[in-house]
């Protein structure tokens, strides 16, 4: 079993498709189905809602999650019906990922806090064990990681209303390989890219950018708390090494999101919470643009309207509960569901990004140590999901269908304390 680590400027970080976007940020949140818009629990709270840091006090949190997605593609009825390329293609040559997190928060005065949350925002990774002939002559794959460093300020406007704002400073790292079929020279009948020398096997490239995240939390009474949040698109510098792959000459911004949440203290021991979040993948042409239909309409890879992954905007619904069993042990559980981003007609390009999972079950606990610090755990299982192609491989590629399959498991551990 291969184990991979990548060193980033601030952390060791690896992440894959939708790992954080739907599962939440911070081990405590992850154990409750990813809820967090109205229920801040640690110094990672700004990732879900910047206003949350106004309610957690002086605090430090460290965490790490082991993440293991299992990805597979099945090709059927390929090569003009001859089935020459049919078969199962395993994308798990790299399958174990480590996702660290860090949060720090300080109460400046009774109404103002300042903190920083550092976390993996998302990404995608596939690493095929053999060549996929529809794409190229060597094993294909992509490796995209996204890191957010979010300095955050909050202000308690009234005793029951808190607002917060984060400056999202983002870093991305990307590599693509095994896509030689899209590198035909300019001017040839087979040309599919505006910059065929910057499509594949160029090593890692880096991208930097920024965006804004704002939020509100209102405590209606001792029982009910509401929250709302909006995160702008994060505008990133271009991947110059892959300007012939991504639309708009290598542009790969991070999409905007918004959401609402509610937390209810049903009993002194039991808290239940729910979030609804919208992720606007169509904000980003490299993600939202349709793939082969754009290509055959004359929009080459790398152009303004060039092919993307064809992802739809999605809605994630998250439910969670925590139960204070006693003064030292809190138990957590949750569930979340997201709508399907990948169309059946778009599975060919999504061989590289088969983020098809929709349903997640989560469990976890926090144990208070004798020195009053906390040790928290989480487990997430994303149930196996498939998207079977329908008209997914055009006749120009030999016809047939590409079927995608994925499931995921992760285990997190975090240590935190009040300052």
Coordinates of C-alpha atoms in Angstrom, one line a residue:
X1 CA 0.0 0.0 0.0
X2 CA 1.5 3.2 -1.2
X3 CA 1.7 6.1 1.3
X4 CA 2.3 9.6 0.0
X5 CA 3.1 13.0 1.6
X6 CA 3.5 16.4 0.0
X7 CA 5.1 19.3 1.8
X8 CA 3.4 22.7 1.5
X9 CA 4.6 26.0 2.8
X10 CA 2.6 25.7 6.1
X11 CA 1.7 22.0 6.5
X12 CA 2.0 18.5 5.1
X13 CA -1.2 18.3 3.1
X14 CA -2.9 16.0 0.7
X15 CA -6.6 16.0 -0.2
X16 CA -8.9 14.7 -2.8
X17 CA -12.2 15.5 -4.4
X18 CA -14.9 17.0 -2.0
X19 CA -13.1 15.7 1.1
X20 CA -13.7 18.9 3.0
X21 CA -16.4 20.7 0.9
X22 CA -19.1 18.2 2.1
X23 CA -17.6 16.6 5.1
X24 CA -16.8 19.7 7.1
X25 CA -13.7 21.2 8.6
X26 CA -12.3 20.2 12.0
X27 CA -12.6 16.7 13.6
X28 CA -15.5 17.7 15.8
X29 CA -17.6 19.0 12.9
X30 CA -16.7 16.0 10.7
X31 CA -18.0 13.7 13.4
X32 CA -21.4 15.5 13.2
X33 CA -21.9 15.2 9.4
X34 CA -20.0 18.4 8.7
X35 CA -22.3 20.8 10.5
X36 CA -20.8 24.0 11.7
X37 CA -22.6 27.1 10.3
X38 CA -24.5 27.6 13.6
X39 CA -22.5 25.4 15.8
X40 CA -18.8 26.4 16.3
X41 CA -16.9 23.9 18.4
X42 CA -13.2 24.8 18.0
X43 CA -10.7 27.2 16.4
X44 CA -11.4 25.6 12.9
X45 CA -14.8 27.2 13.1
X46 CA -14.0 29.9 10.6
X47 CA -13.8 27.4 7.8
X48 CA -17.6 26.9 8.1
X49 CA -18.6 30.3 9.4
X50 CA -16.1 33.1 10.3
X51 CA -18.6 34.3 13.0
X52 CA -18.0 31.1 14.9
X53 CA -14.6 32.2 16.2
X54 CA -16.5 34.9 18.2
X55 CA -18.1 32.1 20.3
X56 CA -15.2 29.7 21.1
X57 CA -13.0 31.9 23.3
X58 CA -9.2 31.7 23.5
X59 CA -8.3 28.4 21.9
X60 CA -5.7 26.3 20.0
X61 CA -6.5 23.2 18.0
X62 CA -4.4 20.8 16.0
X63 CA -5.8 17.9 14.0
X64 CA -5.0 15.3 11.3
X65 CA -7.2 13.1 9.2
X66 CA -6.3 10.0 7.3
X67 CA -8.3 9.9 4.1
X68 CA -8.7 6.9 1.8
X69 CA -10.8 7.2 -1.3
X70 CA -11.3 4.2 -3.6
X71 CA -11.8 5.1 -7.3
X72 CA -12.4 3.0 -10.4
X73 CA -13.5 3.5 -14.0
X74 CA -15.1 0.8 -16.2
X75 CA -15.0 1.2 -20.0
X76 CA -17.7 -0.7 -22.0
X77 CA -18.4 -1.1 -25.7
X78 CA -15.4 0.9 -26.7
X79 CA -13.5 1.2 -30.0
X80 CA -16.4 1.1 -32.4
X81 CA -18.0 -1.8 -30.5
X82 CA -14.9 -4.0 -30.8
X83 CA -14.5 -3.7 -27.0
X84 CA -10.7 -3.3 -27.5
X85 CA -10.4 -0.9 -24.6
X86 CA -13.0 -2.4 -22.3
X87 CA -12.2 -3.3 -18.8
X88 CA -11.8 -2.0 -15.2
X89 CA -9.2 0.7 -14.6
X90 CA -8.1 1.1 -11.0
X91 CA -7.2 4.7 -10.0
X92 CA -5.7 3.8 -6.5
X93 CA -2.0 3.6 -7.2
X94 CA -1.9 6.4 -4.6
X95 CA -4.7 5.9 -2.1
X96 CA -3.7 7.2 1.4
X97 CA -3.8 10.9 2.2
X98 CA -3.0 12.9 5.3
X99 CA -5.0 16.2 5.9
X100 CA -3.7 18.3 8.8
X101 CA -5.5 21.3 10.3
X102 CA -4.7 24.0 12.7
X103 CA -6.7 26.8 14.4
X104 CA -5.8 29.6 16.9
X105 CA -8.2 32.2 18.3
X106 CA -7.7 35.1 20.8
X107 CA -10.3 37.2 22.5
X108 CA -9.1 40.8 22.1
X109 CA -11.9 42.3 24.2
X110 CA -15.4 41.1 25.2
X111 CA -16.7 41.9 21.8
X112 CA -13.8 41.3 19.4
X113 CA -11.7 38.3 18.5
X114 CA -8.9 37.6 16.1
X115 CA -7.8 34.2 14.9
X116 CA -6.6 32.1 12.1
X117 CA -7.8 28.7 10.7
X118 CA -5.5 26.6 8.4
X119 CA -7.2 23.8 6.5
X120 CA -7.4 21.8 3.4
X121 CA -10.3 23.2 1.3
X122 CA -10.6 20.4 -1.2
X123 CA -9.0 19.1 -4.4
X124 CA -8.9 16.0 -6.4
X125 CA -6.6 13.1 -7.0
X126 CA -6.5 10.0 -9.3
X127 CA -3.5 7.8 -9.9
X128 CA -4.3 5.0 -12.4
X129 CA -2.3 1.8 -12.4
X130 CA -2.3 1.4 -16.2
X131 CA -2.8 3.6 -19.3
X132 CA -6.4 4.4 -20.3
X133 CA -6.1 4.3 -24.1
X134 CA -8.8 6.9 -24.6
X135 CA -6.6 9.4 -22.8
X136 CA -3.0 8.6 -23.5
X137 CA -0.2 6.1 -23.6
X138 CA 0.9 6.1 -20.0
X139 CA -1.1 5.8 -16.7
X140 CA -3.2 9.0 -16.3
X141 CA -3.9 10.9 -13.2
X142 CA -4.3 14.4 -11.6
X143 CA -3.2 15.7 -8.3
X144 CA -4.8 18.9 -7.1
X145 CA -4.5 20.2 -3.5
X146 CA -6.0 23.3 -2.0
X147 CA -4.8 25.0 1.2
X148 CA -6.6 27.9 2.9
X149 CA -5.0 30.1 5.5
X150 CA -7.9 32.2 6.9
X151 CA -7.1 35.1 9.2
X152 CA -10.4 36.0 10.8
X153 CA -11.9 38.9 12.9
X154 CA -15.2 38.8 14.6
X155 CA -17.4 41.4 16.3
X156 CA -20.2 40.8 18.8
X157 CA -22.7 43.4 17.7
X158 CA -25.2 42.6 20.5
X159 CA -25.1 40.0 23.2
X160 CA -26.8 37.5 20.8
X161 CA -25.5 38.5 17.4
X162 CA -22.0 38.0 16.1
X163 CA -20.5 38.7 12.7
X164 CA -17.2 37.6 11.3
X165 CA -15.0 38.0 8.2
X166 CA -12.1 35.9 6.9
X167 CA -9.6 36.7 4.3
X168 CA -9.1 33.4 2.5
X169 CA -5.5 33.2 1.4
X170 CA -5.2 30.1 -0.9
X171 CA -2.5 27.9 -2.3
X172 CA -3.0 25.3 -5.0
X173 CA -0.7 22.7 -6.4
X174 CA -1.5 20.7 -9.5
X175 CA -0.1 18.0 -11.8
X176 CA -1.6 16.1 -14.7
X177 CA -0.2 13.0 -16.5
X178 CA -1.1 10.4 -19.1
X179 CA -3.1 12.7 -21.4
X180 CA -1.0 12.4 -24.6
X181 CA -4.1 12.0 -26.8
X182 CA -4.8 15.8 -26.3
X183 CA -1.3 17.0 -27.4
X184 CA -1.6 17.0 -31.2
X185 CA 0.3 19.9 -32.8
X186 CA -1.3 23.2 -33.7
X187 CA -2.8 23.2 -37.2
X188 CA -3.2 19.4 -37.5
X189 CA -6.7 17.9 -37.9
X190 CA -6.3 16.2 -34.6
X191 CA -5.6 19.4 -32.6
X192 CA -7.7 19.6 -29.4
X193 CA -5.7 22.1 -27.3
X194 CA -4.8 25.8 -27.9
X195 CA -1.5 25.0 -26.2
X196 CA -0.7 21.3 -26.8
X197 CA 2.7 21.5 -25.2
X198 CA 1.1 22.6 -21.8
X199 CA -1.5 19.8 -21.4
X200 CA 0.2 16.9 -19.6
X201 CA 3.3 15.5 -17.9
X202 CA 4.7 19.0 -17.0
X203 CA 5.3 18.2 -13.3
X204 CA 3.7 20.2 -10.5
X205 CA 2.6 23.8 -10.9
X206 CA 1.6 26.3 -8.2
X207 CA -1.2 28.8 -7.9
X208 CA -1.9 31.5 -5.4
X209 CA -5.0 33.6 -4.7
X210 CA -7.5 35.2 -2.3
X211 CA -11.1 35.6 -1.5
X212 CA -13.5 36.7 1.2
X213 CA -15.7 34.7 3.6
X214 CA -18.3 36.4 5.8
X215 CA -20.8 35.0 8.3
X216 CA -23.3 35.7 11.0
X217 CA -24.5 33.7 14.1
X218 CA -27.6 34.7 16.1
X219 CA -28.6 33.1 19.3
X220 CA -32.4 33.4 19.3
X221 CA -32.7 32.1 22.9
X222 CA -31.0 29.6 25.2
X223 CA -32.2 26.8 22.9
X224 CA -32.0 27.9 19.2
X225 CA -29.0 29.3 17.3
X226 CA -29.0 30.3 13.7
X227 CA -26.2 31.0 11.2
X228 CA -25.6 32.1 7.7
X229 CA -22.4 32.4 5.6
X230 CA -21.2 33.4 2.2
X231 CA -17.8 32.7 0.7
X232 CA -16.8 34.5 -2.5
X233 CA -15.0 32.9 -5.4
X234 CA -11.3 32.6 -4.6
X235 CA -9.5 34.2 -7.5
X236 CA -6.3 32.2 -8.3
X237 CA -3.3 32.8 -10.5
X238 CA -3.1 30.6 -13.5
X239 CA -1.4 27.2 -13.9
X240 CA 1.0 28.2 -16.7
X241 CA 2.3 24.7 -17.1
X242 CA -1.3 23.6 -17.9
X243 CA -2.6 26.5 -19.9
X244 CA -3.5 24.0 -22.7
X245 CA -5.6 21.9 -20.3
X246 CA -7.7 24.2 -18.2
X247 CA -10.1 26.7 -19.7
X248 CA -9.1 30.4 -19.8
X249 CA -5.5 29.6 -20.3
X250 CA -4.9 27.6 -17.1
X251 CA -7.3 29.3 -14.8
X252 CA -8.6 27.2 -11.9
X253 CA -10.4 29.4 -9.4
X254 CA -12.1 28.0 -6.3
X255 CA -15.9 28.3 -6.5
X256 CA -18.1 30.4 -4.2
X257 CA -20.4 28.8 -1.6
X258 CA -23.2 29.9 0.7
X259 CA -25.2 28.3 3.4
X260 CA -27.5 28.5 6.4
X261 CA -27.5 26.5 9.6
X262 CA -29.4 25.8 12.8
X263 CA -28.4 24.4 16.2
X264 CA -30.9 23.3 18.9
X265 CA -30.0 22.5 22.4
X266 CA -32.7 19.9 22.8
X267 CA -31.7 19.0 26.4
X268 CA -28.8 20.0 28.6
X269 CA -26.9 17.0 27.2
X270 CA -28.1 16.8 23.6
X271 CA -27.5 19.3 20.8
X272 CA -28.8 18.7 17.3
X273 CA -27.7 20.8 14.3
X274 CA -28.3 21.0 10.5
X275 CA -26.7 22.9 7.6
X276 CA -27.7 23.4 4.0
X277 CA -24.8 24.5 1.8
X278 CA -24.6 25.4 -1.9
X279 CA -21.4 25.0 -3.9
X280 CA -21.3 26.9 -7.2
X281 CA -19.1 24.8 -9.4
X282 CA -20.4 26.6 -12.4
X283 CA -18.5 29.7 -11.2
X284 CA -15.4 28.1 -12.5
X285 CA -15.2 27.4 -16.2
X286 CA -12.5 24.7 -15.8
X287 CA -14.9 22.8 -13.6
X288 CA -18.4 23.7 -14.8
X289 CA -17.9 23.9 -18.6
X290 CA -19.2 20.9 -20.5
X291 CA -16.4 18.7 -21.9
X292 CA -16.8 16.9 -25.2
X293 CA -19.7 19.0 -26.5
X294 CA -17.6 22.1 -26.1
X295 CA -14.6 20.4 -27.8
X296 CA -16.6 19.3 -30.8
X297 CA -18.2 22.8 -31.0
X298 CA -14.7 24.1 -31.8
X299 CA -13.7 25.3 -28.3
X300 CA -10.2 23.9 -27.8
X301 CA -8.8 23.0 -24.4
X302 CA -7.3 26.0 -22.8
X303 CA -9.6 28.6 -24.5
X304 CA -12.1 30.8 -22.7
X305 CA -15.0 28.4 -23.4
X306 CA -12.8 25.3 -23.5
X307 CA -13.9 22.0 -22.1
X308 CA -14.1 21.5 -18.3
X309 CA -15.4 18.6 -16.2
X310 CA -19.0 19.5 -16.6
X311 CA -19.8 19.6 -12.9
X312 CA -23.2 20.9 -11.8
X313 CA -23.7 23.1 -8.8
X314 CA -24.5 21.0 -5.8
X315 CA -26.5 21.3 -2.6
X316 CA -25.2 19.5 0.6
X317 CA -27.6 18.8 3.5
X318 CA -25.8 18.0 6.8
X319 CA -27.3 16.7 10.0
X320 CA -25.5 16.1 13.3
X321 CA -26.0 15.4 17.0
X322 CA -23.7 15.6 20.0
X323 CA -24.5 14.1 23.5
X324 CA -22.6 15.0 26.6
X325 CA -22.5 11.6 28.2
X326 CA -20.7 13.0 31.3
X327 CA -18.3 15.8 32.2
X328 CA -15.4 14.1 30.3
X329 CA -17.0 12.3 27.3
X330 CA -19.1 13.7 24.5
X331 CA -20.4 11.4 21.7
X332 CA -21.2 12.6 18.2
X333 CA -22.9 11.3 15.1
X334 CA -24.1 12.6 11.8
X335 CA -25.1 12.2 8.2
X336 CA -24.9 14.3 5.0
X337 CA -26.1 14.0 1.5
X338 CA -25.0 16.0 -1.6
X339 CA -26.6 16.2 -5.0
X340 CA -24.7 14.5 -7.8
X341 CA -22.2 16.9 -9.6
X342 CA -21.4 14.6 -12.5
X343 CA -23.7 14.2 -15.4
X344 CA -24.0 10.8 -17.1
X345 CA -22.9 12.4 -20.3
X346 CA -19.7 13.8 -18.7
X347 CA -18.0 10.7 -17.4
X348 CA -15.2 10.5 -20.0
X349 CA -13.3 13.6 -18.7
X350 CA -14.3 12.7 -15.2
X351 CA -12.2 9.6 -15.4
X352 CA -9.7 12.1 -13.9
X353 CA -12.1 13.4 -11.2
X354 CA -14.6 10.8 -10.3
X355 CA -16.1 12.6 -7.3
X356 CA -19.4 10.8 -7.4
X357 CA -20.0 10.0 -3.7
X358 CA -23.2 11.5 -2.2
X359 CA -24.0 10.0 1.2
X360 CA -21.7 10.1 4.3
X361 CA -22.2 8.5 7.7
X362 CA -20.1 10.0 10.5
X363 CA -19.2 9.1 14.1
X364 CA -16.9 10.6 16.8
X365 CA -16.2 11.6 20.4
X366 CA -14.3 14.0 22.5
X367 CA -12.6 13.1 25.8
X368 CA -11.6 15.7 28.3
X369 CA -8.2 15.0 29.7
X370 CA -7.2 15.6 33.4
X371 CA -5.4 18.9 32.4
X372 CA -8.7 20.1 30.8
X373 CA -7.4 19.7 27.2
X374 CA -9.5 17.7 24.7
X375 CA -8.8 14.7 22.5
X376 CA -11.3 14.3 19.7
X377 CA -11.9 11.5 17.1
X378 CA -14.0 11.2 14.0
X379 CA -14.8 8.4 11.5
X380 CA -16.4 9.1 8.1
X381 CA -17.7 6.6 5.6
X382 CA -18.9 7.7 2.2
X383 CA -21.1 5.0 0.7
X384 CA -20.2 3.5 -2.6
X385 CA -21.7 5.4 -5.5
X386 CA -21.6 5.0 -9.3
X387 CA -22.4 7.1 -12.3
X388 CA -22.8 5.1 -15.4
X389 CA -22.2 6.9 -18.6
X390 CA -24.9 7.7 -21.2
X391 CA -23.6 8.9 -24.5
X392 CA -20.3 9.7 -22.6
X393 CA -17.7 8.6 -25.2
X394 CA -18.3 10.4 -28.5
X395 CA -18.0 8.5 -31.8
X396 CA -14.8 10.4 -32.5
X397 CA -13.3 8.6 -29.5
X398 CA -14.7 5.3 -30.6
X399 CA -18.0 5.3 -28.8
X400 CA -19.0 3.3 -25.7
X401 CA -19.4 4.4 -22.1
X402 CA -17.3 5.3 -19.2
X403 CA -18.7 4.3 -15.8
X404 CA -17.3 5.8 -12.6
X405 CA -17.3 4.4 -9.1
X406 CA -16.1 5.6 -5.7
X407 CA -16.3 5.1 -1.9
X408 CA -14.3 6.7 0.9
X409 CA -13.2 6.2 4.5
X410 CA -11.5 8.6 6.8
X411 CA -10.3 8.7 10.5
X412 CA -9.5 12.0 12.2
X413 CA -7.8 12.9 15.5
X414 CA -7.5 16.3 17.1
X415 CA -6.1 17.9 20.2
X416 CA -7.2 21.2 21.5
X417 CA -7.3 23.4 24.6
X418 CA -8.5 26.7 26.0
X419 CA -5.8 29.3 26.5

